[in-house]
Amino acid sequence: MPAHSHAAHELIAVVAGYEDAVVNGVTVRAAAGDVLLFAPGVAHSESSPADPPLDSYFISFALPPGMGHDWPLHGIDAHGRLRQLSRWIFELSSAGSLLSPSAVQQAFLDALIAEFDRLVHERHDVVAQRVRDFIRAHIADRFSLDDLARHAGMSKYHFVRRYREIAGV
């Protein structure tokens, strides 16, 4: 998609594949488990490859004045709650727009906003989350410590030290 902006907030919850978003000349990659949140009026372009295919939920909504001003563009849906809430909201809406939501949609939207706010203010480690996601996605496959380190983008020995530091094991 070429550069565009919205009058309301736009949340994109990535379920599978990945998407690159460009904001102010900076590219941010959102992969499965990531969330992008574009504030009103923020120009951005989006792209994703055909393979792997992108599976995501796009939801637009209005926030009360003053809310969300400190939220980042990119977040990690560490427990899958944002994806689940997005799915429920989307299933209740034919267009994914929450500019005039039903009572149930509003309750789910309130929960989604509260969870996003909690996640962006909670300290979590991206390396640990990515490795856990890799393990969950490949639980039936054989993989080694080398595979985990490669997925984390580190040498095996650096990965072991770093993971022990953040996970305690």
XYZ file of N, CA and C in Angstrom:
507
model
N 0.840 -1.175 0.000
C 0.000 0.000 0.000
C 0.886 1.239 0.000
N 0.574 2.187 -0.819
C 1.354 3.435 -0.799
C 1.075 4.205 0.491
N 1.852 5.259 0.706
C 1.702 6.061 1.926
C 0.270 6.575 2.044
N -0.272 6.438 3.248
C -1.621 6.895 3.552
C -1.719 7.133 5.055
N -2.801 7.738 5.483
C -3.051 7.924 6.919
C -4.546 7.748 7.146
N -4.918 7.723 8.407
C -6.311 7.484 8.792
C -6.771 8.572 9.754
N -8.076 8.763 9.810
C -8.651 9.733 10.742
C -8.747 9.156 12.158
N -8.706 7.826 12.269
C -8.801 7.149 13.566
C -7.539 6.311 13.770
N -7.421 5.684 14.941
C -6.323 4.753 15.178
C -6.544 3.513 14.312
N -5.448 2.895 13.883
C -5.512 1.638 13.144
C -4.586 0.652 13.836
N -5.148 -0.477 14.254
C -4.370 -1.534 14.889
C -4.297 -2.703 13.917
N -3.096 -3.223 13.717
C -2.885 -4.392 12.866
C -2.259 -5.474 13.738
N -2.984 -6.563 13.931
C -2.487 -7.705 14.696
C -2.071 -8.775 13.684
N -0.780 -9.096 13.646
C -0.251 -10.052 12.666
C -0.362 -11.468 13.238
N -1.076 -12.315 12.513
C -1.292 -13.694 12.928
C -0.257 -14.620 12.291
N 0.041 -14.393 11.014
C 1.029 -15.219 10.306
C 1.700 -14.359 9.238
N 2.894 -14.762 8.832
C 3.657 -13.988 7.857
C 4.246 -12.752 8.512
N 4.509 -11.738 7.703
C 5.013 -10.478 8.245
C 4.649 -9.329 7.328
N 4.724 -8.149 7.896
C 4.440 -6.922 7.168
C 5.498 -5.893 7.512
N 5.943 -5.152 6.505
C 6.856 -4.032 6.726
C 6.047 -2.750 6.632
N 6.201 -1.892 7.619
C 5.551 -0.581 7.609
C 6.642 0.476 7.618
N 6.475 1.510 6.816
C 7.434 2.603 6.760
C 6.742 3.855 7.285
N 7.336 4.413 8.354
C 6.828 5.636 8.976
C 8.005 6.593 9.122
N 7.887 7.780 8.564
C 8.955 8.786 8.628
C 10.295 8.237 8.152
N 10.281 7.420 7.097
C 11.504 6.879 6.530
C 12.092 5.703 7.284
N 11.456 5.265 8.372
C 11.946 4.143 9.167
C 11.052 2.931 8.907
N 11.690 1.785 8.598
C 10.943 0.561 8.344
C 10.855 -0.264 9.612
N 9.639 -0.696 9.924
C 9.385 -1.548 11.079
C 8.776 -2.841 10.558
N 9.362 -3.970 10.934
C 8.820 -5.270 10.520
C 7.964 -5.828 11.650
N 6.748 -6.193 11.309
C 5.832 -6.824 12.255
C 5.597 -8.254 11.784
N 6.045 -9.211 12.588
C 5.893 -10.626 12.266
C 4.760 -11.207 13.109
N 4.498 -12.489 12.906
C 3.438 -13.151 13.667
C 3.636 -12.901 15.158
N 2.582 -12.454 15.818
C 2.654 -12.136 17.239
C 2.925 -10.680 17.518
N 3.174 -9.896 16.483
C 3.427 -8.465 16.651
C 2.164 -7.676 16.345
N 2.146 -6.454 16.841
C 1.029 -5.549 16.622
C 1.589 -4.200 16.204
N 0.961 -3.589 15.206
C 1.274 -2.220 14.805
C 0.096 -1.345 15.185
N 0.379 -0.154 15.671
C -0.688 0.783 16.014
C -0.338 2.136 15.415
N -1.111 2.541 14.421
C -0.908 3.827 13.769
C -1.864 4.841 14.378
N -1.313 5.949 14.842
C -2.133 7.027 15.398
C -2.814 7.780 14.263
N -3.896 8.487 14.553
C -4.561 9.273 13.510
C -3.600 10.268 12.869
N -3.678 10.351 11.544
C -2.868 11.318 10.813
C -1.436 10.911 10.549
N -0.983 9.770 11.055
C 0.395 9.316 10.834
C 0.478 8.634 9.469
N 1.224 9.240 8.558
C 1.383 8.668 7.220
C 2.285 7.443 7.295
N 1.859 6.395 6.618
C 2.633 5.153 6.599
C 2.329 4.389 5.322
N 3.311 3.597 4.895
C 3.098 2.668 3.788
C 3.292 1.267 4.338
N 2.686 0.305 3.686
C 2.740 -1.074 4.155
C 3.011 -2.005 2.991
N 3.783 -3.056 3.250
C 4.029 -4.073 2.235
C 4.278 -5.406 2.908
N 3.982 -6.466 2.182
C 4.279 -7.815 2.670
C 4.489 -8.709 1.455
N 5.344 -9.727 1.596
C 5.601 -10.621 0.468
C 4.423 -11.585 0.277
N 4.360 -12.192 -0.884
C 3.325 -13.192 -1.145
C 3.598 -14.485 -0.374
N 4.879 -14.732 -0.103
C 5.248 -15.952 0.596
C 6.241 -15.623 1.695
N 5.969 -15.842 2.949
C 4.734 -16.444 3.437
C 3.579 -15.447 3.379
N 2.356 -15.940 3.192
C 1.224 -15.021 3.103
C 0.958 -14.325 4.444
N 0.536 -13.087 4.359
C 0.205 -12.302 5.545
C -1.212 -12.631 5.982
N -1.380 -12.934 7.251
C -2.696 -13.133 7.864
C -2.730 -12.166 9.036
N -3.630 -11.200 8.985
C -3.673 -10.188 10.035
C -5.082 -9.636 10.183
N -5.297 -8.965 11.298
C -6.553 -8.261 11.548
C -6.261 -6.771 11.552
N -7.063 -6.012 10.818
C -6.976 -4.548 10.786
C -8.226 -4.022 11.473
N -8.045 -3.201 12.481
C -9.191 -2.630 13.183
C -8.954 -1.138 13.360
N -9.948 -0.346 12.999
C -9.843 1.101 13.214
C -10.816 1.501 14.309
N -10.383 2.461 15.136
C -11.204 2.882 16.269
C -10.753 4.256 16.737
N -11.617 4.911 17.478
C -11.308 6.214 18.066
C -11.003 6.024 19.547
N -10.000 6.735 20.032
C -9.658 6.724 21.464
C -10.133 8.015 22.106
N -10.399 7.968 23.406
C -10.722 9.216 24.106
C -9.541 10.189 24.023
N -9.805 11.487 24.000
C -8.715 12.478 23.934
C -7.674 12.247 25.033
N -6.401 12.342 24.654
C -5.296 12.207 25.604
C -4.845 10.783 25.851
N -5.616 9.802 25.406
C -5.242 8.409 25.635
C -4.360 7.920 24.492
N -3.327 7.148 24.809
C -2.485 6.521 23.805
C -1.383 7.390 23.245
N -1.206 8.590 23.788
C -0.186 9.497 23.241
C 1.228 8.973 23.425
N 1.440 8.082 24.401
C 2.787 7.558 24.647
C 2.970 6.139 24.106
N 2.037 5.657 23.327
C 2.116 4.300 22.806
C 3.063 4.230 21.619
N 3.845 3.154 21.536
C 4.745 2.993 20.390
C 3.995 2.471 19.168
N 4.635 2.555 18.041
C 4.088 2.035 16.788
C 4.026 0.507 16.815
N 5.017 -0.122 17.422
C 5.187 -1.579 17.357
C 5.111 -2.175 18.751
N 4.342 -3.247 18.896
C 4.255 -3.950 20.171
C 4.279 -5.446 19.932
N 4.525 -6.197 20.986
C 4.553 -7.658 20.913
C 3.392 -8.200 21.731
N 2.561 -8.983 21.087
C 1.401 -9.606 21.719
C 1.873 -10.888 22.400
N 2.565 -10.731 23.511
C 3.283 -11.828 24.151
C 2.406 -13.024 24.516
N 1.146 -12.799 24.820
C 0.284 -13.898 25.256
C -0.841 -14.201 24.272
N -0.853 -13.515 23.127
C -1.861 -13.775 22.109
C -3.219 -13.142 22.377
N -3.317 -12.352 23.427
C -4.612 -11.762 23.787
C -5.095 -10.745 22.760
N -4.171 -9.928 22.231
C -4.581 -8.922 21.245
C -5.081 -9.596 19.970
N -4.424 -10.671 19.573
C -4.871 -11.393 18.379
C -6.245 -12.006 18.604
N -6.458 -12.574 19.788
C -7.756 -13.188 20.090
C -8.859 -12.137 20.142
N -8.615 -11.039 20.833
C -9.613 -9.976 20.904
C -9.883 -9.391 19.515
N -8.827 -9.224 18.720
C -8.999 -8.719 17.351
C -9.867 -9.658 16.532
N -9.635 -10.950 16.688
C -10.443 -11.934 15.955
C -11.902 -11.838 16.355
N -12.170 -11.744 17.660
C -13.557 -11.642 18.118
C -14.211 -10.360 17.600
N -13.489 -9.252 17.680
C -14.023 -7.979 17.181
C -14.310 -8.085 15.691
N -13.364 -8.624 14.956
C -13.522 -8.732 13.508
C -14.706 -9.628 13.152
N -14.877 -10.731 13.888
C -15.988 -11.637 13.612
C -17.342 -10.965 13.846
N -17.378 -9.968 14.725
C -18.620 -9.239 15.000
C -18.847 -8.079 14.042
N -17.868 -7.801 13.198
C -17.943 -6.650 12.307
C -17.604 -7.068 10.891
N -18.417 -6.676 9.934
C -18.144 -7.056 8.556
C -16.977 -6.268 7.971
N -16.748 -5.031 8.473
C -15.695 -4.192 7.889
C -14.494 -4.011 8.801
N -14.551 -4.469 10.042
C -13.429 -4.293 10.957
C -13.339 -2.896 11.534
N -14.335 -2.048 11.276
C -14.308 -0.678 11.791
C -15.096 -0.587 13.087
N -14.515 0.096 14.058
C -15.189 0.267 15.339
C -15.472 1.737 15.612
N -15.793 2.467 14.575
C -16.099 3.880 14.775
C -17.480 4.058 15.385
N -18.371 3.068 15.259
C -19.659 3.066 15.965
C -19.958 1.621 16.377
N -19.276 1.130 17.416
C -19.358 -0.280 17.796
C -20.641 -0.632 18.555
N -21.002 -1.929 18.491
C -22.081 -2.449 19.327
C -21.547 -2.549 20.762
N -22.427 -2.876 21.703
C -22.010 -2.985 23.109
C -20.971 -4.094 23.295
N -21.147 -5.212 22.608
C -20.188 -6.323 22.732
C -18.860 -5.934 22.103
N -18.917 -5.333 20.919
C -17.689 -4.877 20.275
C -16.979 -3.861 21.160
N -17.723 -2.956 21.773
C -17.114 -1.944 22.639
C -16.425 -2.598 23.832
N -17.041 -3.635 24.396
C -16.415 -4.344 25.524
C -15.114 -5.009 25.081
N -15.123 -5.656 23.911
C -13.901 -6.270 23.397
C -12.859 -5.206 23.059
N -13.312 -4.090 22.479
C -12.382 -3.009 22.155
C -11.760 -2.433 23.424
N -12.556 -2.232 24.470
C -12.019 -1.734 25.741
C -10.964 -2.689 26.290
N -11.233 -3.998 26.185
C -10.259 -4.995 26.654
C -8.999 -4.962 25.791
N -9.166 -4.801 24.479
C -8.019 -4.731 23.567
C -7.151 -3.516 23.893
N -7.774 -2.382 24.107
C -7.034 -1.154 24.433
C -6.311 -1.305 25.764
N -6.989 -1.866 26.760
C -6.361 -2.067 28.078
C -5.184 -3.030 27.971
N -5.322 -4.097 27.180
C -4.228 -5.061 27.021
C -3.057 -4.440 26.281
N -3.319 -3.663 25.231
C -2.227 -3.000 24.513
C -1.489 -2.056 25.458
N -2.224 -1.289 26.230
C -1.612 -0.361 27.178
C -0.763 -1.119 28.206
N -1.270 -2.233 28.697
C -0.521 -3.047 29.673
C 0.762 -3.581 29.040
N 0.658 -4.076 27.806
C 1.830 -4.647 27.141
C 2.922 -3.619 26.877
N 2.533 -2.412 26.447
C 3.563 -1.430 26.119
C 4.236 -0.867 27.365
N 3.603 -1.024 28.511
C 4.212 -0.542 29.745
C 4.846 -1.662 30.567
N 4.717 -2.902 30.092
C 5.309 -4.057 30.763
C 6.679 -4.327 30.166
N 7.630 -4.661 30.998
C 8.965 -4.993 30.493
C 8.968 -6.460 30.061
N 9.356 -6.710 28.831
C 9.495 -8.068 28.327
C 10.689 -8.102 27.377
N 11.170 -9.262 27.156
C 12.344 -9.406 26.319
C 11.964 -10.026 24.987
N 12.319 -9.356 23.908
C 11.988 -9.792 22.558
C 12.660 -11.118 22.232
N 13.909 -11.301 22.641
C 14.629 -12.542 22.344
C 13.899 -13.726 22.951
N 13.544 -13.639 24.216
C 12.845 -14.741 24.880
C 11.517 -15.028 24.203
N 10.777 -13.989 23.866
C 9.478 -14.186 23.233
C 9.614 -14.834 21.865
N 10.570 -14.385 21.077
C 10.761 -14.954 19.734
C 11.162 -16.437 19.822
N 12.027 -16.754 20.774
C 12.453 -18.144 20.929
C 11.274 -19.002 21.395
N 10.493 -18.505 22.330
C 9.315 -19.261 22.784
C 8.331 -19.471 21.636
N 8.123 -18.449 20.824
C 7.234 -18.578 19.668
C 7.759 -19.616 18.689
N 9.092 -19.610 18.457
C 9.705 -20.591 17.561
C 9.486 -22.005 18.104
N 9.684 -22.193 19.398
C 9.503 -23.515 20.011
C 8.055 -23.965 19.874
N 7.105 -23.069 20.164
C 5.687 -23.422 20.022
C 5.346 -23.804 18.580
N 5.878 -23.063 17.622
C 5.582 -23.324 16.213
C 6.223 -24.615 15.710
N 7.295 -25.060 16.361
C 8.037 -26.240 15.902
C 8.082 -27.338 16.957
N 7.107 -27.368 17.839
C 7.135 -28.301 18.968
C 7.188 -29.759 18.511
N 6.620 -30.064 17.362
C 6.634 -31.445 16.865
C 7.888 -31.761 16.055
N 8.696 -30.748 15.774
C 9.899 -30.935 14.962
C 11.125 -31.144 15.854
N 12.154 -31.707 15.245
C 13.443 -31.792 15.930
C 14.188 -30.494 15.666
N 14.686 -29.874 16.711
C 15.531 -28.694 16.548
C 16.559 -28.700 17.659
N 17.629 -27.976 17.434
C 18.756 -27.990 18.361
C 18.961 -26.613 18.983
N 19.875 -26.553 19.899
C 20.278 -25.287 20.497
C 20.826 -24.362 19.410
N 21.542 -24.928 18.448
C 22.044 -24.132 17.320
C 20.895 -23.494 16.545
N 19.799 -24.243 16.350
C 18.631 -23.703 15.640
C 18.020 -22.536 16.412
N 17.897 -22.676 17.725
C 17.341 -21.599 18.547
C 18.231 -20.361 18.498
N 19.527 -20.569 18.604
C 20.474 -19.449 18.559
C 20.412 -18.752 17.201
N 20.348 -19.539 16.132
C 20.256 -18.968 14.783
C 18.968 -18.154 14.643
N 17.861 -18.670 15.167
C 16.585 -17.953 15.111
C 16.660 -16.638 15.890
N 17.423 -16.636 16.978
C 17.597 -15.427 17.787
C 18.642 -14.483 17.201
N 19.389 -14.957 16.183
C 20.397 -14.123 15.544
C 21.662 -13.975 16.376
N 22.018 -15.040 17.107
C 23.187 -14.984 17.995
C 24.027 -16.250 17.827
N 25.267 -16.165 18.325
C 26.062 -17.392 18.403
C 25.444 -18.261 19.497
N 25.741 -19.552 19.439
C 25.175 -20.472 20.429
C 25.560 -20.068 21.851
N 26.810 -19.694 22.052
C 27.274 -19.391 23.405
C 26.697 -18.067 23.916
N 26.599 -17.093 23.036
C 25.984 -15.818 23.433
C 24.501 -16.037 23.730
N 23.845 -16.857 22.909
C 22.431 -17.145 23.117
C 22.205 -17.803 24.480
N 23.013 -18.808 24.819
C 22.857 -19.500 26.105
C 22.990 -18.514 27.264
N 24.020 -17.657 27.220
C 24.202 -16.668 28.303
C 23.023 -15.699 28.367
N 22.617 -15.193 27.209
C 21.534 -14.206 27.161
C 20.204 -14.808 27.602
N 19.884 -16.008 27.130
C 18.612 -16.623 27.484
C 18.581 -16.957 28.969
N 19.700 -17.447 29.514
C 19.748 -17.735 30.946
C 19.550 -16.449 31.755
N 20.117 -15.361 31.285
C 19.975 -14.070 31.963
C 18.520 -13.605 31.992
N 17.805 -13.774 30.874
C 16.437 -13.255 30.824
C 15.387 -14.255 31.301
N 15.640 -15.554 31.151
C 14.647 -16.542 31.522
C 14.976 -17.261 32.824
N 16.209 -17.165 33.279
C 16.577 -17.822 34.520
C 16.934 -19.282 34.385
N 16.822 -19.841 33.174
C 17.140 -21.265 32.948
C 17.934 -21.390 31.660
